[in-house]
């Protein structure tokens, strides 16, 4: 009976559809975005280094403005701060501490982007419009990456200050370790997490939403204008996230630079203690010190970082496809 039914439904006009020569049904489903974990790490590492090297002078100006205390620079104006640095030490001062940044940014961004991609895949369940998943993934990424970057970020910021007394990266590391202990490298870690959690939540959610919106505006040219899409979405995300979290960035800088170049030293590492000190000396406007260079840093920095990162992902995607063929 079964044979008769099978024969009845066998139509000679229906034939199997021929598959292309590169069709491999035995292959396992490709990884997230067609990339492996180590490829996310390499793309993220390159993006982080390119971003920070390109924007380092702006970051130096921001650090000077936020770490005022009784340091030589007395104005919170971007132009005056820049002029003071150039007049007192010359253009090379804008790049002091770049070695520490290089040592920290590469590994930290490798962790940052790879954790983000893994968490995004897990929390979003394949839904590209899940902004909550993007925000949560960004928070997970920053908790992991800041554990790597915070020590070198502290060294970088101390070297950026005028008359800090440190001869270089390793001199700063050795002196801080011997004079202040290992805990000094993570004095701002809690503040950094408290700051970067909302920063990355806003940043990643805005980036993914802006990227999706730009692609929907002109879907025909989305592939041809990928660089413009990623750069524009990244700039919007970076600027918004930077503006929202400037007060906590001021607190972080104060904690990392305390006791250096005449800057205030705090009895405790609590965020509340630092905020009270800042408000007492400068008023509430002191919490927004450096917000202009911070936005000037993060808008183009995010544009550079995301476009570089997406370009790296595109390279590895093409590489993986060639390997399959």
PDB file of C-alpha atoms in Angstrom:
ATOM      1  CA  UNK A   1       0.000   0.000   0.000  1.00  0.00           C
ATOM      2  CA  UNK A   2       2.801   2.371   0.973  1.00  0.00           C
ATOM      3  CA  UNK A   3       4.519   1.558  -2.299  1.00  0.00           C
ATOM      4  CA  UNK A   4       1.376   2.408  -4.264  1.00  0.00           C
ATOM      5  CA  UNK A   5       0.999   5.772  -2.464  1.00  0.00           C
ATOM      6  CA  UNK A   6       4.633   6.646  -3.120  1.00  0.00           C
ATOM      7  CA  UNK A   7       4.314   5.712  -6.753  1.00  0.00           C
ATOM      8  CA  UNK A   8       1.142   7.768  -7.017  1.00  0.00           C
ATOM      9  CA  UNK A   9       2.908  10.943  -5.885  1.00  0.00           C
ATOM     10  CA  UNK A  10       5.963  10.412  -8.045  1.00  0.00           C
ATOM     11  CA  UNK A  11       5.520  12.891 -10.891  1.00  0.00           C
ATOM     12  CA  UNK A  12       8.102  12.641 -13.679  1.00  0.00           C
ATOM     13  CA  UNK A  13       7.757  16.409 -14.281  1.00  0.00           C
ATOM     14  CA  UNK A  14       9.213  17.149 -10.817  1.00  0.00           C
ATOM     15  CA  UNK A  15      12.956  16.750 -10.693  1.00  0.00           C
ATOM     16  CA  UNK A  16      15.483  17.655  -8.000  1.00  0.00           C
ATOM     17  CA  UNK A  17      16.715  21.233  -8.248  1.00  0.00           C
ATOM     18  CA  UNK A  18      20.420  21.203  -9.150  1.00  0.00           C
ATOM     19  CA  UNK A  19      22.663  22.831  -6.534  1.00  0.00           C
ATOM     20  CA  UNK A  20      25.525  25.207  -7.322  1.00  0.00           C
ATOM     21  CA  UNK A  21      29.030  23.711  -7.239  1.00  0.00           C
ATOM     22  CA  UNK A  22      29.924  25.586  -4.007  1.00  0.00           C
ATOM     23  CA  UNK A  23      26.880  24.215  -2.138  1.00  0.00           C
ATOM     24  CA  UNK A  24      27.974  22.172   0.890  1.00  0.00           C
ATOM     25  CA  UNK A  25      24.997  20.903   2.909  1.00  0.00           C
ATOM     26  CA  UNK A  26      27.305  19.012   5.240  1.00  0.00           C
ATOM     27  CA  UNK A  27      28.880  22.187   6.605  1.00  0.00           C
ATOM     28  CA  UNK A  28      27.915  23.311  10.086  1.00  0.00           C
ATOM     29  CA  UNK A  29      26.046  26.619  10.462  1.00  0.00           C
ATOM     30  CA  UNK A  30      28.483  29.529  10.218  1.00  0.00           C
ATOM     31  CA  UNK A  31      29.524  31.466  13.336  1.00  0.00           C
ATOM     32  CA  UNK A  32      27.969  34.816  14.260  1.00  0.00           C
ATOM     33  CA  UNK A  33      28.294  37.210  11.270  1.00  0.00           C
ATOM     34  CA  UNK A  34      30.367  34.508   9.615  1.00  0.00           C
ATOM     35  CA  UNK A  35      33.339  35.239  11.902  1.00  0.00           C
ATOM     36  CA  UNK A  36      35.212  33.390  14.608  1.00  0.00           C
ATOM     37  CA  UNK A  37      35.920  34.744  18.096  1.00  0.00           C
ATOM     38  CA  UNK A  38      39.591  35.467  17.345  1.00  0.00           C
ATOM     39  CA  UNK A  39      38.619  37.441  14.232  1.00  0.00           C
ATOM     40  CA  UNK A  40      36.379  39.724  16.289  1.00  0.00           C
ATOM     41  CA  UNK A  41      39.319  40.237  18.658  1.00  0.00           C
ATOM     42  CA  UNK A  42      41.760  41.199  15.894  1.00  0.00           C
ATOM     43  CA  UNK A  43      39.281  43.561  14.198  1.00  0.00           C
ATOM     44  CA  UNK A  44      38.439  45.173  17.545  1.00  0.00           C
ATOM     45  CA  UNK A  45      42.087  45.524  18.559  1.00  0.00           C
ATOM     46  CA  UNK A  46      43.015  47.299  15.323  1.00  0.00           C
ATOM     47  CA  UNK A  47      39.963  49.561  15.583  1.00  0.00           C
ATOM     48  CA  UNK A  48      40.809  50.554  19.163  1.00  0.00           C
ATOM     49  CA  UNK A  49      44.433  51.444  18.424  1.00  0.00           C
ATOM     50  CA  UNK A  50      43.536  53.436  15.282  1.00  0.00           C
ATOM     51  CA  UNK A  51      40.835  55.329  17.174  1.00  0.00           C
ATOM     52  CA  UNK A  52      43.004  56.333  20.140  1.00  0.00           C
ATOM     53  CA  UNK A  53      46.083  57.230  18.108  1.00  0.00           C
ATOM     54  CA  UNK A  54      44.041  59.478  15.814  1.00  0.00           C
ATOM     55  CA  UNK A  55      42.275  61.289  18.663  1.00  0.00           C
ATOM     56  CA  UNK A  56      45.008  61.302  21.326  1.00  0.00           C
ATOM     57  CA  UNK A  57      45.734  65.090  21.251  1.00  0.00           C
ATOM     58  CA  UNK A  58      42.063  65.858  21.963  1.00  0.00           C
ATOM     59  CA  UNK A  59      42.134  63.373  24.845  1.00  0.00           C
ATOM     60  CA  UNK A  60      45.201  65.139  26.282  1.00  0.00           C
ATOM     61  CA  UNK A  61      43.389  68.499  26.281  1.00  0.00           C
ATOM     62  CA  UNK A  62      40.368  66.892  27.978  1.00  0.00           C
ATOM     63  CA  UNK A  63      42.558  65.354  30.689  1.00  0.00           C
ATOM     64  CA  UNK A  64      44.212  68.703  31.445  1.00  0.00           C
ATOM     65  CA  UNK A  65      40.847  70.403  31.729  1.00  0.00           C
ATOM     66  CA  UNK A  66      39.330  67.761  33.988  1.00  0.00           C
ATOM     67  CA  UNK A  67      42.343  67.411  36.315  1.00  0.00           C
ATOM     68  CA  UNK A  68      42.659  71.096  37.119  1.00  0.00           C
ATOM     69  CA  UNK A  69      43.086  71.158  40.899  1.00  0.00           C
ATOM     70  CA  UNK A  70      46.052  73.492  41.352  1.00  0.00           C
ATOM     71  CA  UNK A  71      47.760  72.366  38.141  1.00  0.00           C
ATOM     72  CA  UNK A  72      49.290  75.010  35.836  1.00  0.00           C
ATOM     73  CA  UNK A  73      46.266  75.254  33.513  1.00  0.00           C
ATOM     74  CA  UNK A  74      43.718  77.606  35.080  1.00  0.00           C
ATOM     75  CA  UNK A  75      41.079  77.845  32.371  1.00  0.00           C
ATOM     76  CA  UNK A  76      38.422  75.389  31.270  1.00  0.00           C
ATOM     77  CA  UNK A  77      38.341  76.844  27.755  1.00  0.00           C
ATOM     78  CA  UNK A  78      39.385  74.356  25.080  1.00  0.00           C
ATOM     79  CA  UNK A  79      41.355  76.958  23.154  1.00  0.00           C
ATOM     80  CA  UNK A  80      43.157  78.306  26.218  1.00  0.00           C
ATOM     81  CA  UNK A  81      43.923  74.816  27.489  1.00  0.00           C
ATOM     82  CA  UNK A  82      45.411  73.877  24.114  1.00  0.00           C
ATOM     83  CA  UNK A  83      47.403  77.108  23.925  1.00  0.00           C
ATOM     84  CA  UNK A  84      48.742  76.577  27.444  1.00  0.00           C
ATOM     85  CA  UNK A  85      49.956  73.067  26.603  1.00  0.00           C
ATOM     86  CA  UNK A  86      51.615  74.183  23.355  1.00  0.00           C
ATOM     87  CA  UNK A  87      53.198  77.255  24.950  1.00  0.00           C
ATOM     88  CA  UNK A  88      54.602  75.476  27.995  1.00  0.00           C
ATOM     89  CA  UNK A  89      55.782  72.205  26.428  1.00  0.00           C
ATOM     90  CA  UNK A  90      55.269  72.263  22.679  1.00  0.00           C
ATOM     91  CA  UNK A  91      53.293  69.995  20.312  1.00  0.00           C
ATOM     92  CA  UNK A  92      54.983  66.818  21.559  1.00  0.00           C
ATOM     93  CA  UNK A  93      53.175  67.234  24.897  1.00  0.00           C
ATOM     94  CA  UNK A  94      49.911  66.398  23.142  1.00  0.00           C
ATOM     95  CA  UNK A  95      51.221  62.863  22.611  1.00  0.00           C
ATOM     96  CA  UNK A  96      52.743  62.220  26.029  1.00  0.00           C
ATOM     97  CA  UNK A  97      51.432  58.900  27.346  1.00  0.00           C
ATOM     98  CA  UNK A  98      50.564  57.509  23.922  1.00  0.00           C
ATOM     99  CA  UNK A  99      52.732  54.447  24.639  1.00  0.00           C
ATOM    100  CA  UNK A 100      50.593  53.527  27.641  1.00  0.00           C
ATOM    101  CA  UNK A 101      47.490  53.977  25.539  1.00  0.00           C
ATOM    102  CA  UNK A 102      48.883  51.661  22.862  1.00  0.00           C
ATOM    103  CA  UNK A 103      49.659  48.958  25.423  1.00  0.00           C
ATOM    104  CA  UNK A 104      46.154  49.121  26.849  1.00  0.00           C
ATOM    105  CA  UNK A 105      43.882  49.978  23.913  1.00  0.00           C
ATOM    106  CA  UNK A 106      44.718  47.008  21.695  1.00  0.00           C
ATOM    107  CA  UNK A 107      44.017  44.197  24.203  1.00  0.00           C
ATOM    108  CA  UNK A 108      41.117  46.094  25.795  1.00  0.00           C
ATOM    109  CA  UNK A 109      39.299  46.648  22.509  1.00  0.00           C
ATOM    110  CA  UNK A 110      39.917  43.058  21.487  1.00  0.00           C
ATOM    111  CA  UNK A 111      38.055  42.013  24.634  1.00  0.00           C
ATOM    112  CA  UNK A 112      35.508  44.817  24.168  1.00  0.00           C
ATOM    113  CA  UNK A 113      34.258  43.925  20.699  1.00  0.00           C
ATOM    114  CA  UNK A 114      34.540  40.151  20.984  1.00  0.00           C
ATOM    115  CA  UNK A 115      32.515  40.153  24.225  1.00  0.00           C
ATOM    116  CA  UNK A 116      29.962  42.462  22.616  1.00  0.00           C
ATOM    117  CA  UNK A 117      29.474  40.234  19.587  1.00  0.00           C
ATOM    118  CA  UNK A 118      29.159  37.074  21.680  1.00  0.00           C
ATOM    119  CA  UNK A 119      26.707  38.688  24.104  1.00  0.00           C
ATOM    120  CA  UNK A 120      24.712  40.288  21.262  1.00  0.00           C
ATOM    121  CA  UNK A 121      24.253  36.912  19.623  1.00  0.00           C
ATOM    122  CA  UNK A 122      23.167  35.366  22.946  1.00  0.00           C
ATOM    123  CA  UNK A 123      20.765  38.097  24.125  1.00  0.00           C
ATOM    124  CA  UNK A 124      19.229  39.204  20.820  1.00  0.00           C
ATOM    125  CA  UNK A 125      18.369  35.706  19.540  1.00  0.00           C
ATOM    126  CA  UNK A 126      18.942  36.937  15.997  1.00  0.00           C
ATOM    127  CA  UNK A 127      16.661  39.988  16.290  1.00  0.00           C
ATOM    128  CA  UNK A 128      18.583  43.011  14.853  1.00  0.00           C
ATOM    129  CA  UNK A 129      16.031  45.458  16.319  1.00  0.00           C
ATOM    130  CA  UNK A 130      16.494  44.340  19.931  1.00  0.00           C
ATOM    131  CA  UNK A 131      17.945  47.560  21.410  1.00  0.00           C
ATOM    132  CA  UNK A 132      17.784  46.173  24.943  1.00  0.00           C
ATOM    133  CA  UNK A 133      20.029  43.270  23.952  1.00  0.00           C
ATOM    134  CA  UNK A 134      22.479  45.697  22.344  1.00  0.00           C
ATOM    135  CA  UNK A 135      22.573  47.833  25.505  1.00  0.00           C
ATOM    136  CA  UNK A 136      23.056  44.834  27.824  1.00  0.00           C
ATOM    137  CA  UNK A 137      25.772  43.436  25.560  1.00  0.00           C
ATOM    138  CA  UNK A 138      27.574  46.771  25.640  1.00  0.00           C
ATOM    139  CA  UNK A 139      27.546  46.781  29.449  1.00  0.00           C
ATOM    140  CA  UNK A 140      28.965  43.237  29.576  1.00  0.00           C
ATOM    141  CA  UNK A 141      31.658  44.246  27.102  1.00  0.00           C
ATOM    142  CA  UNK A 142      32.763  47.290  29.093  1.00  0.00           C
ATOM    143  CA  UNK A 143      32.961  45.421  32.418  1.00  0.00           C
ATOM    144  CA  UNK A 144      35.378  42.946  30.832  1.00  0.00           C
ATOM    145  CA  UNK A 145      37.429  45.418  28.788  1.00  0.00           C
ATOM    146  CA  UNK A 146      37.813  48.018  31.559  1.00  0.00           C
ATOM    147  CA  UNK A 147      39.474  45.407  33.749  1.00  0.00           C
ATOM    148  CA  UNK A 148      42.180  45.274  31.058  1.00  0.00           C
ATOM    149  CA  UNK A 149      42.373  48.971  30.157  1.00  0.00           C
ATOM    150  CA  UNK A 150      42.015  50.805  33.510  1.00  0.00           C
ATOM    151  CA  UNK A 151      45.640  50.358  34.733  1.00  0.00           C
ATOM    152  CA  UNK A 152      47.145  51.679  31.487  1.00  0.00           C
ATOM    153  CA  UNK A 153      44.512  54.425  31.314  1.00  0.00           C
ATOM    154  CA  UNK A 154      45.649  55.642  34.733  1.00  0.00           C
ATOM    155  CA  UNK A 155      49.292  55.666  33.575  1.00  0.00           C
ATOM    156  CA  UNK A 156      48.309  57.469  30.361  1.00  0.00           C
ATOM    157  CA  UNK A 157      46.441  60.220  32.196  1.00  0.00           C
ATOM    158  CA  UNK A 158      49.231  60.844  34.660  1.00  0.00           C
ATOM    159  CA  UNK A 159      51.752  61.129  31.844  1.00  0.00           C
ATOM    160  CA  UNK A 160      49.468  63.567  30.022  1.00  0.00           C
ATOM    161  CA  UNK A 161      49.685  66.098  32.865  1.00  0.00           C
ATOM    162  CA  UNK A 162      52.304  68.862  32.795  1.00  0.00           C
ATOM    163  CA  UNK A 163      55.220  68.453  35.206  1.00  0.00           C
ATOM    164  CA  UNK A 164      53.980  65.061  36.361  1.00  0.00           C
ATOM    165  CA  UNK A 165      57.564  64.015  37.128  1.00  0.00           C
ATOM    166  CA  UNK A 166      57.347  60.654  35.384  1.00  0.00           C
ATOM    167  CA  UNK A 167      59.995  59.822  32.785  1.00  0.00           C
ATOM    168  CA  UNK A 168      57.852  57.391  30.848  1.00  0.00           C
ATOM    169  CA  UNK A 169      55.428  54.479  30.986  1.00  0.00           C
ATOM    170  CA  UNK A 170      57.594  52.029  32.918  1.00  0.00           C
ATOM    171  CA  UNK A 171      58.890  54.704  35.292  1.00  0.00           C
ATOM    172  CA  UNK A 172      55.287  55.619  36.122  1.00  0.00           C
ATOM    173  CA  UNK A 173      54.310  51.960  36.581  1.00  0.00           C
ATOM    174  CA  UNK A 174      57.263  51.249  38.903  1.00  0.00           C
ATOM    175  CA  UNK A 175      56.824  54.391  40.991  1.00  0.00           C
ATOM    176  CA  UNK A 176      53.070  53.995  41.413  1.00  0.00           C
ATOM    177  CA  UNK A 177      53.543  50.345  42.361  1.00  0.00           C
ATOM    178  CA  UNK A 178      56.215  51.135  44.970  1.00  0.00           C
ATOM    179  CA  UNK A 179      54.707  54.362  46.358  1.00  0.00           C
ATOM    180  CA  UNK A 180      50.968  53.719  46.165  1.00  0.00           C
ATOM    181  CA  UNK A 181      50.559  49.979  45.716  1.00  0.00           C
ATOM    182  CA  UNK A 182      48.705  47.835  43.194  1.00  0.00           C
ATOM    183  CA  UNK A 183      45.351  49.259  44.221  1.00  0.00           C
ATOM    184  CA  UNK A 184      46.257  52.661  42.722  1.00  0.00           C
ATOM    185  CA  UNK A 185      46.011  51.181  39.225  1.00  0.00           C
ATOM    186  CA  UNK A 186      42.360  50.325  39.892  1.00  0.00           C
ATOM    187  CA  UNK A 187      41.433  53.356  42.026  1.00  0.00           C
ATOM    188  CA  UNK A 188      38.996  54.505  39.344  1.00  0.00           C
ATOM    189  CA  UNK A 189      37.773  51.079  38.200  1.00  0.00           C
ATOM    190  CA  UNK A 190      34.465  51.296  40.051  1.00  0.00           C
ATOM    191  CA  UNK A 191      33.876  54.820  38.734  1.00  0.00           C
ATOM    192  CA  UNK A 192      34.904  53.719  35.245  1.00  0.00           C
ATOM    193  CA  UNK A 193      32.351  50.899  35.319  1.00  0.00           C
ATOM    194  CA  UNK A 194      29.631  53.190  36.661  1.00  0.00           C
ATOM    195  CA  UNK A 195      30.463  55.662  33.876  1.00  0.00           C
ATOM    196  CA  UNK A 196      31.018  53.228  31.020  1.00  0.00           C
ATOM    197  CA  UNK A 197      27.978  51.075  31.747  1.00  0.00           C
ATOM    198  CA  UNK A 198      25.511  53.813  30.728  1.00  0.00           C
ATOM    199  CA  UNK A 199      27.999  55.082  28.132  1.00  0.00           C
ATOM    200  CA  UNK A 200      28.197  51.780  26.290  1.00  0.00           C
ATOM    201  CA  UNK A 201      24.489  51.075  26.775  1.00  0.00           C
ATOM    202  CA  UNK A 202      23.648  54.378  25.049  1.00  0.00           C
ATOM    203  CA  UNK A 203      26.513  54.012  22.580  1.00  0.00           C
ATOM    204  CA  UNK A 204      25.760  50.522  21.266  1.00  0.00           C
ATOM    205  CA  UNK A 205      21.977  50.923  21.274  1.00  0.00           C
ATOM    206  CA  UNK A 206      22.292  54.240  19.394  1.00  0.00           C
ATOM    207  CA  UNK A 207      24.832  52.849  16.960  1.00  0.00           C
ATOM    208  CA  UNK A 208      22.798  49.783  16.039  1.00  0.00           C
ATOM    209  CA  UNK A 209      19.591  51.838  15.721  1.00  0.00           C
ATOM    210  CA  UNK A 210      21.275  54.585  13.663  1.00  0.00           C
ATOM    211  CA  UNK A 211      22.992  52.045  11.409  1.00  0.00           C
ATOM    212  CA  UNK A 212      19.712  50.231  10.815  1.00  0.00           C
ATOM    213  CA  UNK A 213      17.889  53.515  10.172  1.00  0.00           C
ATOM    214  CA  UNK A 214      20.471  54.746   7.671  1.00  0.00           C
ATOM    215  CA  UNK A 215      20.333  51.459   5.788  1.00  0.00           C
ATOM    216  CA  UNK A 216      16.536  51.636   5.634  1.00  0.00           C
ATOM    217  CA  UNK A 217      16.640  55.161   4.193  1.00  0.00           C
ATOM    218  CA  UNK A 218      18.565  54.005   1.149  1.00  0.00           C
ATOM    219  CA  UNK A 219      18.684  50.185   1.060  1.00  0.00           C
ATOM    220  CA  UNK A 220      19.858  50.131  -2.572  1.00  0.00           C
ATOM    221  CA  UNK A 221      23.080  51.981  -1.791  1.00  0.00           C
ATOM    222  CA  UNK A 222      23.638  50.561   1.700  1.00  0.00           C
ATOM    223  CA  UNK A 223      26.360  48.156   0.553  1.00  0.00           C
ATOM    224  CA  UNK A 224      28.129  50.786  -1.543  1.00  0.00           C
ATOM    225  CA  UNK A 225      28.090  53.346   1.255  1.00  0.00           C
ATOM    226  CA  UNK A 226      28.939  51.073   4.182  1.00  0.00           C
ATOM    227  CA  UNK A 227      31.784  53.334   5.349  1.00  0.00           C
ATOM    228  CA  UNK A 228      29.521  56.400   5.445  1.00  0.00           C
ATOM    229  CA  UNK A 229      26.790  54.482   7.272  1.00  0.00           C
ATOM    230  CA  UNK A 230      29.121  53.096   9.934  1.00  0.00           C
ATOM    231  CA  UNK A 231      30.972  56.378  10.404  1.00  0.00           C
ATOM    232  CA  UNK A 232      27.783  58.447  10.693  1.00  0.00           C
ATOM    233  CA  UNK A 233      26.104  56.017  13.081  1.00  0.00           C
ATOM    234  CA  UNK A 234      29.278  55.789  15.157  1.00  0.00           C
ATOM    235  CA  UNK A 235      29.669  59.580  15.388  1.00  0.00           C
ATOM    236  CA  UNK A 236      26.064  60.019  16.547  1.00  0.00           C
ATOM    237  CA  UNK A 237      26.426  57.256  19.139  1.00  0.00           C
ATOM    238  CA  UNK A 238      29.759  58.565  20.435  1.00  0.00           C
ATOM    239  CA  UNK A 239      28.594  62.169  20.793  1.00  0.00           C
ATOM    240  CA  UNK A 240      25.379  61.300  22.637  1.00  0.00           C
ATOM    241  CA  UNK A 241      27.028  58.820  25.006  1.00  0.00           C
ATOM    242  CA  UNK A 242      29.887  61.247  25.757  1.00  0.00           C
ATOM    243  CA  UNK A 243      27.566  64.117  26.651  1.00  0.00           C
ATOM    244  CA  UNK A 244      25.475  61.977  28.991  1.00  0.00           C
ATOM    245  CA  UNK A 245      28.419  60.586  30.980  1.00  0.00           C
ATOM    246  CA  UNK A 246      30.776  63.612  31.250  1.00  0.00           C
ATOM    247  CA  UNK A 247      30.274  64.130  35.033  1.00  0.00           C
ATOM    248  CA  UNK A 248      31.423  60.597  35.791  1.00  0.00           C
ATOM    249  CA  UNK A 249      34.372  61.018  33.428  1.00  0.00           C
ATOM    250  CA  UNK A 250      35.458  64.076  35.455  1.00  0.00           C
ATOM    251  CA  UNK A 251      35.284  61.971  38.635  1.00  0.00           C
ATOM    252  CA  UNK A 252      37.332  59.219  36.984  1.00  0.00           C
ATOM    253  CA  UNK A 253      40.055  61.651  35.881  1.00  0.00           C
ATOM    254  CA  UNK A 254      40.226  63.213  39.351  1.00  0.00           C
ATOM    255  CA  UNK A 255      40.700  59.784  40.938  1.00  0.00           C
ATOM    256  CA  UNK A 256      43.366  58.708  38.459  1.00  0.00           C
ATOM    257  CA  UNK A 257      45.367  61.940  38.741  1.00  0.00           C
ATOM    258  CA  UNK A 258      45.020  62.569  42.471  1.00  0.00           C
ATOM    259  CA  UNK A 259      48.202  63.781  44.139  1.00  0.00           C
ATOM    260  CA  UNK A 260      49.928  64.418  40.792  1.00  0.00           C
ATOM    261  CA  UNK A 261      50.892  67.935  39.686  1.00  0.00           C
ATOM    262  CA  UNK A 262      49.190  69.451  42.738  1.00  0.00           C
ATOM    263  CA  UNK A 263      45.814  67.851  42.046  1.00  0.00           C
ATOM    264  CA  UNK A 264      43.551  67.034  44.983  1.00  0.00           C
ATOM    265  CA  UNK A 265      44.024  63.766  46.861  1.00  0.00           C
ATOM    266  CA  UNK A 266      40.893  62.110  48.221  1.00  0.00           C
ATOM    267  CA  UNK A 267      40.521  60.291  51.522  1.00  0.00           C
ATOM    268  CA  UNK A 268      38.358  57.641  49.925  1.00  0.00           C
ATOM    269  CA  UNK A 269      37.770  56.449  46.414  1.00  0.00           C
ATOM    270  CA  UNK A 270      34.023  56.981  46.660  1.00  0.00           C
ATOM    271  CA  UNK A 271      32.257  58.720  43.808  1.00  0.00           C
ATOM    272  CA  UNK A 272      30.225  60.815  46.252  1.00  0.00           C
ATOM    273  CA  UNK A 273      33.360  62.161  47.978  1.00  0.00           C
ATOM    274  CA  UNK A 274      34.862  63.287  44.679  1.00  0.00           C
ATOM    275  CA  UNK A 275      31.619  64.875  43.476  1.00  0.00           C
ATOM    276  CA  UNK A 276      31.269  66.848  46.735  1.00  0.00           C
ATOM    277  CA  UNK A 277      34.838  68.131  46.398  1.00  0.00           C
ATOM    278  CA  UNK A 278      34.309  69.191  42.776  1.00  0.00           C
ATOM    279  CA  UNK A 279      30.992  70.948  43.515  1.00  0.00           C
ATOM    280  CA  UNK A 280      32.481  72.701  46.552  1.00  0.00           C
ATOM    281  CA  UNK A 281      35.407  74.102  44.547  1.00  0.00           C
ATOM    282  CA  UNK A 282      33.855  74.756  41.136  1.00  0.00           C
ATOM    283  CA  UNK A 283      30.094  74.391  41.522  1.00  0.00           C
ATOM    284  CA  UNK A 284      27.995  72.036  39.449  1.00  0.00           C
ATOM    285  CA  UNK A 285      29.584  73.333  36.257  1.00  0.00           C
ATOM    286  CA  UNK A 286      32.779  71.631  37.431  1.00  0.00           C
ATOM    287  CA  UNK A 287      31.098  68.281  36.750  1.00  0.00           C
ATOM    288  CA  UNK A 288      30.819  69.213  33.074  1.00  0.00           C
ATOM    289  CA  UNK A 289      34.432  70.307  32.780  1.00  0.00           C
ATOM    290  CA  UNK A 290      35.904  69.080  29.515  1.00  0.00           C
ATOM    291  CA  UNK A 291      32.564  68.132  27.942  1.00  0.00           C
ATOM    292  CA  UNK A 292      33.380  69.884  24.668  1.00  0.00           C
ATOM    293  CA  UNK A 293      36.700  68.085  24.020  1.00  0.00           C
ATOM    294  CA  UNK A 294      35.083  64.881  25.298  1.00  0.00           C
ATOM    295  CA  UNK A 295      32.409  65.135  22.599  1.00  0.00           C
ATOM    296  CA  UNK A 296      35.017  66.288  20.076  1.00  0.00           C
ATOM    297  CA  UNK A 297      36.934  63.140  20.981  1.00  0.00           C
ATOM    298  CA  UNK A 298      34.156  60.567  21.069  1.00  0.00           C
ATOM    299  CA  UNK A 299      32.179  61.603  17.986  1.00  0.00           C
ATOM    300  CA  UNK A 300      35.033  61.222  15.463  1.00  0.00           C
ATOM    301  CA  UNK A 301      36.684  58.506  17.569  1.00  0.00           C
ATOM    302  CA  UNK A 302      33.548  56.360  17.427  1.00  0.00           C
ATOM    303  CA  UNK A 303      33.228  57.047  13.705  1.00  0.00           C
ATOM    304  CA  UNK A 304      36.834  55.932  13.162  1.00  0.00           C
ATOM    305  CA  UNK A 305      36.529  52.962  15.498  1.00  0.00           C
ATOM    306  CA  UNK A 306      33.263  51.565  14.107  1.00  0.00           C
ATOM    307  CA  UNK A 307      34.188  52.055  10.450  1.00  0.00           C
ATOM    308  CA  UNK A 308      37.586  50.421  11.058  1.00  0.00           C
ATOM    309  CA  UNK A 309      35.984  47.585  13.006  1.00  0.00           C
ATOM    310  CA  UNK A 310      33.302  46.952  10.388  1.00  0.00           C
ATOM    311  CA  UNK A 311      35.965  47.071   7.663  1.00  0.00           C
ATOM    312  CA  UNK A 312      37.952  44.465   9.589  1.00  0.00           C
ATOM    313  CA  UNK A 313      34.862  42.286   9.901  1.00  0.00           C
ATOM    314  CA  UNK A 314      34.237  42.628   6.175  1.00  0.00           C
ATOM    315  CA  UNK A 315      37.800  41.548   5.421  1.00  0.00           C
ATOM    316  CA  UNK A 316      37.487  38.435   7.574  1.00  0.00           C
ATOM    317  CA  UNK A 317      34.067  37.591   6.129  1.00  0.00           C
ATOM    318  CA  UNK A 318      35.512  37.606   2.606  1.00  0.00           C
ATOM    319  CA  UNK A 319      38.523  35.660   3.842  1.00  0.00           C
ATOM    320  CA  UNK A 320      36.300  32.970   5.374  1.00  0.00           C
ATOM    321  CA  UNK A 321      34.211  32.708   2.220  1.00  0.00           C
ATOM    322  CA  UNK A 322      37.331  32.174   0.107  1.00  0.00           C
ATOM    323  CA  UNK A 323      38.483  29.457   2.520  1.00  0.00           C
ATOM    324  CA  UNK A 324      35.170  27.615   2.118  1.00  0.00           C
ATOM    325  CA  UNK A 325      35.423  27.719  -1.673  1.00  0.00           C
TER     326      UNK A 325
END
